[in-house]
Amino acid sequence: MEIIGNLLNGTLVFSTALIFAALGGMISERSGVINIGIEGFMVSGAFFAAIFTYYAESAGLGSISPWLGLLGAFVCTIIFSFIHAVASIKYKANQVVSGTVINILTPALTFFLVKVLFDGAAETPIISNVFRKISIPYLSDIPILGDMLFNTYPTTYVVILLVLFMYYIFKRSTVGLRLRAVGEHPGATDTAGINVNRIRYISVILSASIAALGGATIVLTTTSSFSFTTVAGQGFIALAAMIFGKWHPIGVTLGALLFGFAQALKDQMQIIPFAQSIPNELFYMLPYLLTLIVLVIAVGRSSAPAALGQPYEPGQR
Amino acid sequence: MKIRKIFQYDSLLVPIIAIALGLIIGALFMLLGGYNPTVAYVSMIEKVIGSSYDVGELLRTIAPLILSGLAVAIAFKVGLFNIGVDGQIIMGSLGALIVGTQLSLPSIIHGIVAVLFGALLGGLWGAIAGYLKGSKGINEVITTIMLNYIALYSSHMMIRAFMPQEGTQRSELIKESASIKINFLSDMMGGARIHWGFLIVILVLVFYHYYLNKTKWGYEIRVTGLNIQATKYAGINSSKIMVRTMFISGLFGGLIGTFNVLGVFNYMAISASTSGIGFDGIAVALLGGNTAIGILLAGILFGILTYGAQGMSFGAGVPNEIGDVVISAIIFFVSAPGIIKHLLYRFRNKQKRTENTDETTKSKKGA
């Protein structure tokens, strides 16, 4: 029973960063702009979160520091997302290319800055004011689910609210309808009097900032510092979760949860005595193998938004 | 996704200006960090052509970049985005390692068999993603990412179980007979790790150009990439083409892995993450416009920037990440040629206004 509780709690903790990043990616792609740069935006988020929290902490702001870190990650990542947005929307660059630029640029620039700011150090100083688990009275006493949902990090609460909010936006609001329309048929949307490129700009920038929260989450709940290994490919996993979930808020979240579950399973399995004889690598492999198997058996063909990857050319059908 | 439709630039001007802008941006960040960009770039050039050893090591850096670029490019041509070159490299290394340590063969044959087996494993690894995309429609971006990690951890498992070097995070060394080093050249170049793989890289470049542009199979690849609906009417089995193309892409990736094991390190490391050469390959393919000659040039440029960056950190104390900053800036400007054309247009307009009278007289004479 305790193992199941730990497993579910671990699942949500591991998944939080991925859900942020995957939802972020989804916003951009539903508006028709490929966002392969999620990895880079997560790196940016992790960097700014570490920097902001560190300096806020040094200034004596105490437990508000991680919140400032989160805010810093959200706002400052706009610098990078603007590059992707301008190249792919205004100058109609190939969106995979400009996303790749982000993936090369952000790690390079942030590690460069870390070395400049901290005298050649390979990582930022450890921050002590990170997020701690908060349990909500009464609700956290619910067996299994209570521990999973109501005894966890603030970032996880934020992400749960974000999922609900995104579902509402995408399915029930005019803004969501317009965003989806831009991604499916920009020409028709333009005819209806909606500024296609403006919606795409906003989507790309929001997308990156939300993905940055994912990177920030890793720093503020798991690693307590920013280094080369902080993000290490999680952006691509988030991308996989997004495609897995077929660009739908709930599907995307389930994709990220599946991956988080496999991660948590890895940790819990290693505790069980009989598993000691199994090579460790098999557990490390588990999340990826499981994702692949589920894809082959259950998910299959994925259909991207119709206008994904195409710059909008007015007058072209 | 119109991944195939990579930028087309109408002149050589755009890449040249992009490179210049990239270097300028790199310099700006160096100034920002309090370093001297002139010293940095000079030490970069010194690092690249300073000694015969450095030239040899530069070649060693360039070879995988070209192959990785080709692996990404051929997948692009069929309309697939192969993020899985890293995994294919690992499978190539693993194949070469297995043959190199476990078999006993006469010297030249041993190396050839090891290269072939490694390339084959890489190819099969690539073909898995091609098959899943072609016949099941599963997005290749996900499958190749997953396959990268699966390759990484399988290789760890295989090395730890069958070929460990006790007390290290490495495999045992390959047998001397499996080495593809060119010893006399290596000795001439102060021990730089020169191997027969360079020859293979050139052959692969020629093969890539010929196969894509001059053969029926290459034509099928291009048709599938351009318009998958048209393949149905043309009687081309697009899923078969995807498997075949990803197999070839994986072969290229696998070759990189075999060179690393047989020509450079003589062992395979148990490293925490994949090499990242596959991602560099995306950049090389994009900058090279998916053509053989373009990829050759882009590979050389990136090789100089990455290898030279080590010199920058040694000679001028600049963190070598600045090399990647320059690379990303170059790709950015090449990918959005509109920005450069915009700048050029303004520049030319200004010139025209000042030389307006001059030009009209010239054109009259010409007519």
PDB file of N, CA, C and O in Angstrom, chain B residues 116-165:
ATOM      1  N   LEU B 116      31.644  -3.057 -40.864  1.00  0.00           N
ATOM      2  CA  LEU B 116      30.400  -3.468 -41.524  1.00  0.00           C
ATOM      3  C   LEU B 116      29.327  -3.857 -40.508  1.00  0.00           C
ATOM      4  O   LEU B 116      28.169  -3.459 -40.623  1.00  0.00           O
ATOM      5  N   PHE B 117      29.728  -4.612 -39.491  1.00  0.00           N
ATOM      6  CA  PHE B 117      28.740  -5.065 -38.517  1.00  0.00           C
ATOM      7  C   PHE B 117      28.182  -3.883 -37.722  1.00  0.00           C
ATOM      8  O   PHE B 117      26.969  -3.791 -37.485  1.00  0.00           O
ATOM      9  N   GLY B 118      29.059  -2.959 -37.350  1.00  0.00           N
ATOM     10  CA  GLY B 118      28.607  -1.768 -36.619  1.00  0.00           C
ATOM     11  C   GLY B 118      27.646  -0.945 -37.459  1.00  0.00           C
ATOM     12  O   GLY B 118      26.574  -0.533 -36.997  1.00  0.00           O
ATOM     13  N   ALA B 119      28.018  -0.724 -38.734  1.00  0.00           N
ATOM     14  CA  ALA B 119      27.156   0.053 -39.616  1.00  0.00           C
ATOM     15  C   ALA B 119      25.803  -0.637 -39.780  1.00  0.00           C
ATOM     16  O   ALA B 119      24.752   0.008 -39.774  1.00  0.00           O
ATOM     17  N   LEU B 120      25.844  -1.970 -39.902  1.00  0.00           N
ATOM     18  CA  LEU B 120      24.605  -2.728 -40.067  1.00  0.00           C
ATOM     19  C   LEU B 120      23.695  -2.562 -38.851  1.00  0.00           C
ATOM     20  O   LEU B 120      22.494  -2.301 -38.978  1.00  0.00           O
ATOM     21  N   LEU B 121      24.278  -2.659 -37.648  1.00  0.00           N
ATOM     22  CA  LEU B 121      23.471  -2.477 -36.433  1.00  0.00           C
ATOM     23  C   LEU B 121      22.848  -1.076 -36.400  1.00  0.00           C
ATOM     24  O   LEU B 121      21.662  -0.918 -36.096  1.00  0.00           O
ATOM     25  N   GLY B 122      23.662  -0.078 -36.742  1.00  0.00           N
ATOM     26  CA  GLY B 122      23.155   1.294 -36.800  1.00  0.00           C
ATOM     27  C   GLY B 122      22.015   1.395 -37.798  1.00  0.00           C
ATOM     28  O   GLY B 122      20.988   2.021 -37.538  1.00  0.00           O
ATOM     29  N   GLY B 123      22.211   0.776 -38.943  1.00  0.00           N
ATOM     30  CA  GLY B 123      21.194   0.806 -39.992  1.00  0.00           C
ATOM     31  C   GLY B 123      19.894   0.169 -39.540  1.00  0.00           C
ATOM     32  O   GLY B 123      18.807   0.729 -39.743  1.00  0.00           O
ATOM     33  N   LEU B 124      20.006  -0.976 -38.896  1.00  0.00           N
ATOM     34  CA  LEU B 124      18.799  -1.658 -38.414  1.00  0.00           C
ATOM     35  C   LEU B 124      18.100  -0.802 -37.357  1.00  0.00           C
ATOM     36  O   LEU B 124      16.868  -0.719 -37.323  1.00  0.00           O
ATOM     37  N   TRP B 125      18.888  -0.155 -36.516  1.00  0.00           N
ATOM     38  CA  TRP B 125      18.317   0.703 -35.472  1.00  0.00           C
ATOM     39  C   TRP B 125      17.510   1.841 -36.109  1.00  0.00           C
ATOM     40  O   TRP B 125      16.425   2.183 -35.663  1.00  0.00           O
ATOM     41  N   GLY B 126      18.087   2.403 -37.181  1.00  0.00           N
ATOM     42  CA  GLY B 126      17.368   3.454 -37.898  1.00  0.00           C
ATOM     43  C   GLY B 126      16.112   2.897 -38.570  1.00  0.00           C
ATOM     44  O   GLY B 126      15.061   3.541 -38.586  1.00  0.00           O
ATOM     45  N   ALA B 127      16.241   1.687 -39.113  1.00  0.00           N
ATOM     46  CA  ALA B 127      15.127   1.096 -39.853  1.00  0.00           C
ATOM     47  C   ALA B 127      13.902   0.862 -38.957  1.00  0.00           C
ATOM     48  O   ALA B 127      12.771   0.909 -39.434  1.00  0.00           O
ATOM     49  N   ILE B 128      14.139   0.648 -37.658  1.00  0.00           N
ATOM     50  CA  ILE B 128      13.002   0.448 -36.742  1.00  0.00           C
ATOM     51  C   ILE B 128      12.089   1.675 -36.791  1.00  0.00           C
ATOM     52  O   ILE B 128      10.872   1.553 -36.959  1.00  0.00           O
ATOM     53  N   ALA B 129      12.712   2.861 -36.675  1.00  0.00           N
ATOM     54  CA  ALA B 129      11.917   4.095 -36.701  1.00  0.00           C
ATOM     55  C   ALA B 129      11.244   4.256 -38.066  1.00  0.00           C
ATOM     56  O   ALA B 129      10.085   4.681 -38.152  1.00  0.00           O
ATOM     57  N   GLY B 130      11.963   3.892 -39.128  1.00  0.00           N
ATOM     58  CA  GLY B 130      11.386   3.976 -40.466  1.00  0.00           C
ATOM     59  C   GLY B 130      10.190   3.065 -40.608  1.00  0.00           C
ATOM     60  O   GLY B 130       9.154   3.442 -41.179  1.00  0.00           O
ATOM     61  N   TYR B 131      10.298   1.859 -40.054  1.00  0.00           N
ATOM     62  CA  TYR B 131       9.195   0.904 -40.135  1.00  0.00           C
ATOM     63  C   TYR B 131       7.981   1.406 -39.352  1.00  0.00           C
ATOM     64  O   TYR B 131       6.849   1.380 -39.851  1.00  0.00           O
ATOM     65  N   LEU B 132       8.239   1.883 -38.127  1.00  0.00           N
ATOM     66  CA  LEU B 132       7.119   2.332 -37.289  1.00  0.00           C
ATOM     67  C   LEU B 132       6.398   3.518 -37.929  1.00  0.00           C
ATOM     68  O   LEU B 132       5.173   3.645 -37.832  1.00  0.00           O
ATOM     69  N   LYS B 133       7.165   4.386 -38.604  1.00  0.00           N
ATOM     70  CA  LYS B 133       6.545   5.521 -39.277  1.00  0.00           C
ATOM     71  C   LYS B 133       5.812   5.052 -40.536  1.00  0.00           C
ATOM     72  O   LYS B 133       4.653   5.383 -40.774  1.00  0.00           O
ATOM     73  N   GLY B 134       6.508   4.244 -41.323  1.00  0.00           N
ATOM     74  CA  GLY B 134       5.976   3.842 -42.625  1.00  0.00           C
ATOM     75  C   GLY B 134       4.725   3.006 -42.539  1.00  0.00           C
ATOM     76  O   GLY B 134       3.741   3.274 -43.223  1.00  0.00           O
ATOM     77  N   SER B 135       4.731   2.008 -41.670  1.00  0.00           N
ATOM     78  CA  SER B 135       3.572   1.127 -41.694  1.00  0.00           C
ATOM     79  C   SER B 135       2.609   1.338 -40.533  1.00  0.00           C
ATOM     80  O   SER B 135       1.469   0.912 -40.597  1.00  0.00           O
ATOM     81  N   LYS B 136       3.060   2.016 -39.475  1.00  0.00           N
ATOM     82  CA  LYS B 136       2.133   2.262 -38.369  1.00  0.00           C
ATOM     83  C   LYS B 136       1.816   3.734 -38.175  1.00  0.00           C
ATOM     84  O   LYS B 136       0.980   4.099 -37.358  1.00  0.00           O
ATOM     85  N   GLY B 137       2.541   4.581 -38.884  1.00  0.00           N
ATOM     86  CA  GLY B 137       2.255   6.015 -38.807  1.00  0.00           C
ATOM     87  C   GLY B 137       2.668   6.661 -37.500  1.00  0.00           C
ATOM     88  O   GLY B 137       2.191   7.728 -37.162  1.00  0.00           O
ATOM     89  N   ILE B 138       3.556   6.018 -36.755  1.00  0.00           N
ATOM     90  CA  ILE B 138       3.976   6.606 -35.476  1.00  0.00           C
ATOM     91  C   ILE B 138       5.069   7.635 -35.728  1.00  0.00           C
ATOM     92  O   ILE B 138       6.064   7.339 -36.379  1.00  0.00           O
ATOM     93  N   ASN B 139       4.845   8.823 -35.202  1.00  0.00           N
ATOM     94  CA  ASN B 139       5.747   9.949 -35.430  1.00  0.00           C
ATOM     95  C   ASN B 139       7.208   9.583 -35.125  1.00  0.00           C
ATOM     96  O   ASN B 139       7.521   9.123 -34.039  1.00  0.00           O
ATOM     97  N   GLU B 140       8.060   9.817 -36.120  1.00  0.00           N
ATOM     98  CA  GLU B 140       9.465   9.395 -35.990  1.00  0.00           C
ATOM     99  C   GLU B 140      10.217  10.198 -34.943  1.00  0.00           C
ATOM    100  O   GLU B 140      11.216   9.715 -34.412  1.00  0.00           O
ATOM    101  N   VAL B 141       9.712  11.407 -34.632  1.00  0.00           N
ATOM    102  CA  VAL B 141      10.410  12.203 -33.619  1.00  0.00           C
ATOM    103  C   VAL B 141      10.379  11.475 -32.275  1.00  0.00           C
ATOM    104  O   VAL B 141      11.394  11.339 -31.593  1.00  0.00           O
ATOM    105  N   ILE B 142       9.199  10.970 -31.906  1.00  0.00           N
ATOM    106  CA  ILE B 142       9.123  10.249 -30.627  1.00  0.00           C
ATOM    107  C   ILE B 142       9.958   8.991 -30.670  1.00  0.00           C
ATOM    108  O   ILE B 142      10.757   8.738 -29.777  1.00  0.00           O
ATOM    109  N   THR B 143       9.759   8.169 -31.709  1.00  0.00           N
ATOM    110  CA  THR B 143      10.412   6.861 -31.692  1.00  0.00           C
ATOM    111  C   THR B 143      11.929   7.012 -31.676  1.00  0.00           C
ATOM    112  O   THR B 143      12.602   6.290 -30.938  1.00  0.00           O
ATOM    113  N   THR B 144      12.460   7.985 -32.453  1.00  0.00           N
ATOM    114  CA  THR B 144      13.917   8.094 -32.457  1.00  0.00           C
ATOM    115  C   THR B 144      14.452   8.581 -31.108  1.00  0.00           C
ATOM    116  O   THR B 144      15.505   8.124 -30.662  1.00  0.00           O
ATOM    117  N   ILE B 145      13.697   9.476 -30.438  1.00  0.00           N
ATOM    118  CA  ILE B 145      14.139   9.916 -29.106  1.00  0.00           C
ATOM    119  C   ILE B 145      14.182   8.722 -28.154  1.00  0.00           C
ATOM    120  O   ILE B 145      15.156   8.491 -27.440  1.00  0.00           O
ATOM    121  N   MET B 146      13.088   7.934 -28.167  1.00  0.00           N
ATOM    122  CA  MET B 146      13.030   6.772 -27.275  1.00  0.00           C
ATOM    123  C   MET B 146      14.141   5.783 -27.614  1.00  0.00           C
ATOM    124  O   MET B 146      14.797   5.225 -26.726  1.00  0.00           O
ATOM    125  N   LEU B 147      14.348   5.558 -28.915  1.00  0.00           N
ATOM    126  CA  LEU B 147      15.369   4.591 -29.332  1.00  0.00           C
ATOM    127  C   LEU B 147      16.774   5.046 -28.932  1.00  0.00           C
ATOM    128  O   LEU B 147      17.632   4.209 -28.652  1.00  0.00           O
ATOM    129  N   ASN B 148      16.998   6.371 -28.874  1.00  0.00           N
ATOM    130  CA  ASN B 148      18.299   6.868 -28.408  1.00  0.00           C
ATOM    131  C   ASN B 148      18.594   6.376 -27.003  1.00  0.00           C
ATOM    132  O   ASN B 148      19.670   5.870 -26.716  1.00  0.00           O
ATOM    133  N   TYR B 149      17.607   6.558 -26.116  1.00  0.00           N
ATOM    134  CA  TYR B 149      17.831   6.165 -24.727  1.00  0.00           C
ATOM    135  C   TYR B 149      17.934   4.649 -24.598  1.00  0.00           C
ATOM    136  O   TYR B 149      18.723   4.125 -23.820  1.00  0.00           O
ATOM    137  N   ILE B 150      17.102   3.945 -25.367  1.00  0.00           N
ATOM    138  CA  ILE B 150      17.148   2.485 -25.285  1.00  0.00           C
ATOM    139  C   ILE B 150      18.517   1.989 -25.751  1.00  0.00           C
ATOM    140  O   ILE B 150      19.125   1.112 -25.126  1.00  0.00           O
ATOM    141  N   ALA B 151      19.035   2.601 -26.822  1.00  0.00           N
ATOM    142  CA  ALA B 151      20.373   2.217 -27.309  1.00  0.00           C
ATOM    143  C   ALA B 151      21.420   2.490 -26.234  1.00  0.00           C
ATOM    144  O   ALA B 151      22.277   1.648 -25.963  1.00  0.00           O
ATOM    145  N   LEU B 152      21.318   3.685 -25.613  1.00  0.00           N
ATOM    146  CA  LEU B 152      22.308   4.065 -24.603  1.00  0.00           C
ATOM    147  C   LEU B 152      22.372   3.031 -23.479  1.00  0.00           C
ATOM    148  O   LEU B 152      23.433   2.500 -23.155  1.00  0.00           O
ATOM    149  N   TYR B 153      21.195   2.721 -22.906  1.00  0.00           N
ATOM    150  CA  TYR B 153      21.202   1.810 -21.755  1.00  0.00           C
ATOM    151  C   TYR B 153      21.475   0.372 -22.160  1.00  0.00           C
ATOM    152  O   TYR B 153      22.073  -0.385 -21.397  1.00  0.00           O
ATOM    153  N   SER B 154      21.053  -0.038 -23.366  1.00  0.00           N
ATOM    154  CA  SER B 154      21.409  -1.398 -23.803  1.00  0.00           C
ATOM    155  C   SER B 154      22.909  -1.536 -23.938  1.00  0.00           C
ATOM    156  O   SER B 154      23.475  -2.567 -23.576  1.00  0.00           O
ATOM    157  N   SER B 155      23.546  -0.464 -24.465  1.00  0.00           N
ATOM    158  CA  SER B 155      24.992  -0.574 -24.635  1.00  0.00           C
ATOM    159  C   SER B 155      25.674  -0.692 -23.274  1.00  0.00           C
ATOM    160  O   SER B 155      26.596  -1.493 -23.112  1.00  0.00           O
ATOM    161  N   HIS B 156      25.185   0.073 -22.286  1.00  0.00           N
ATOM    162  CA  HIS B 156      25.752  -0.058 -20.931  1.00  0.00           C
ATOM    163  C   HIS B 156      25.624  -1.494 -20.428  1.00  0.00           C
ATOM    164  O   HIS B 156      26.549  -2.063 -19.872  1.00  0.00           O
ATOM    165  N   MET B 157      24.421  -2.034 -20.654  1.00  0.00           N
ATOM    166  CA  MET B 157      24.128  -3.379 -20.158  1.00  0.00           C
ATOM    167  C   MET B 157      25.062  -4.401 -20.815  1.00  0.00           C
ATOM    168  O   MET B 157      25.642  -5.243 -20.145  1.00  0.00           O
ATOM    169  N   MET B 158      25.209  -4.290 -22.132  1.00  0.00           N
ATOM    170  CA  MET B 158      26.054  -5.222 -22.874  1.00  0.00           C
ATOM    171  C   MET B 158      27.516  -5.106 -22.424  1.00  0.00           C
ATOM    172  O   MET B 158      28.192  -6.116 -22.209  1.00  0.00           O
ATOM    173  N   ILE B 159      27.989  -3.852 -22.277  1.00  0.00           N
ATOM    174  CA  ILE B 159      29.394  -3.666 -21.903  1.00  0.00           C
ATOM    175  C   ILE B 159      29.640  -4.231 -20.508  1.00  0.00           C
ATOM    176  O   ILE B 159      30.590  -4.986 -20.280  1.00  0.00           O
ATOM    177  N   ARG B 160      28.729  -3.905 -19.564  1.00  0.00           N
ATOM    178  CA  ARG B 160      28.936  -4.369 -18.185  1.00  0.00           C
ATOM    179  C   ARG B 160      28.878  -5.884 -18.102  1.00  0.00           C
ATOM    180  O   ARG B 160      29.612  -6.499 -17.339  1.00  0.00           O
ATOM    181  N   ALA B 161      27.999  -6.493 -18.940  1.00  0.00           N
ATOM    182  CA  ALA B 161      27.814  -7.935 -18.829  1.00  0.00           C
ATOM    183  C   ALA B 161      28.928  -8.719 -19.521  1.00  0.00           C
ATOM    184  O   ALA B 161      29.372  -9.753 -19.023  1.00  0.00           O
ATOM    185  N   PHE B 162      29.383  -8.234 -20.684  1.00  0.00           N
ATOM    186  CA  PHE B 162      30.273  -9.086 -21.481  1.00  0.00           C
ATOM    187  C   PHE B 162      31.677  -8.536 -21.703  1.00  0.00           C
ATOM    188  O   PHE B 162      32.595  -9.284 -21.944  1.00  0.00           O
ATOM    189  N   MET B 163      31.819  -7.189 -21.710  1.00  0.00           N
ATOM    190  CA  MET B 163      33.129  -6.670 -22.097  1.00  0.00           C
ATOM    191  C   MET B 163      33.630  -5.576 -21.154  1.00  0.00           C
ATOM    192  O   MET B 163      34.140  -4.563 -21.593  1.00  0.00           O
ATOM    193  N   PRO B 164      33.491  -5.728 -19.833  1.00  0.00           N
ATOM    194  CA  PRO B 164      33.894  -4.612 -18.964  1.00  0.00           C
ATOM    195  C   PRO B 164      35.410  -4.545 -18.803  1.00  0.00           C
ATOM    196  O   PRO B 164      36.095  -5.554 -18.929  1.00  0.00           O
ATOM    197  N   GLN B 165      35.901  -3.322 -18.579  1.00  0.00           N
ATOM    198  CA  GLN B 165      37.286  -3.164 -18.161  1.00  0.00           C
ATOM    199  C   GLN B 165      37.206  -2.877 -16.673  1.00  0.00           C
ATOM    200  O   GLN B 165      36.675  -1.843 -16.275  1.00  0.00           O
TER     201      GLN B 165
END
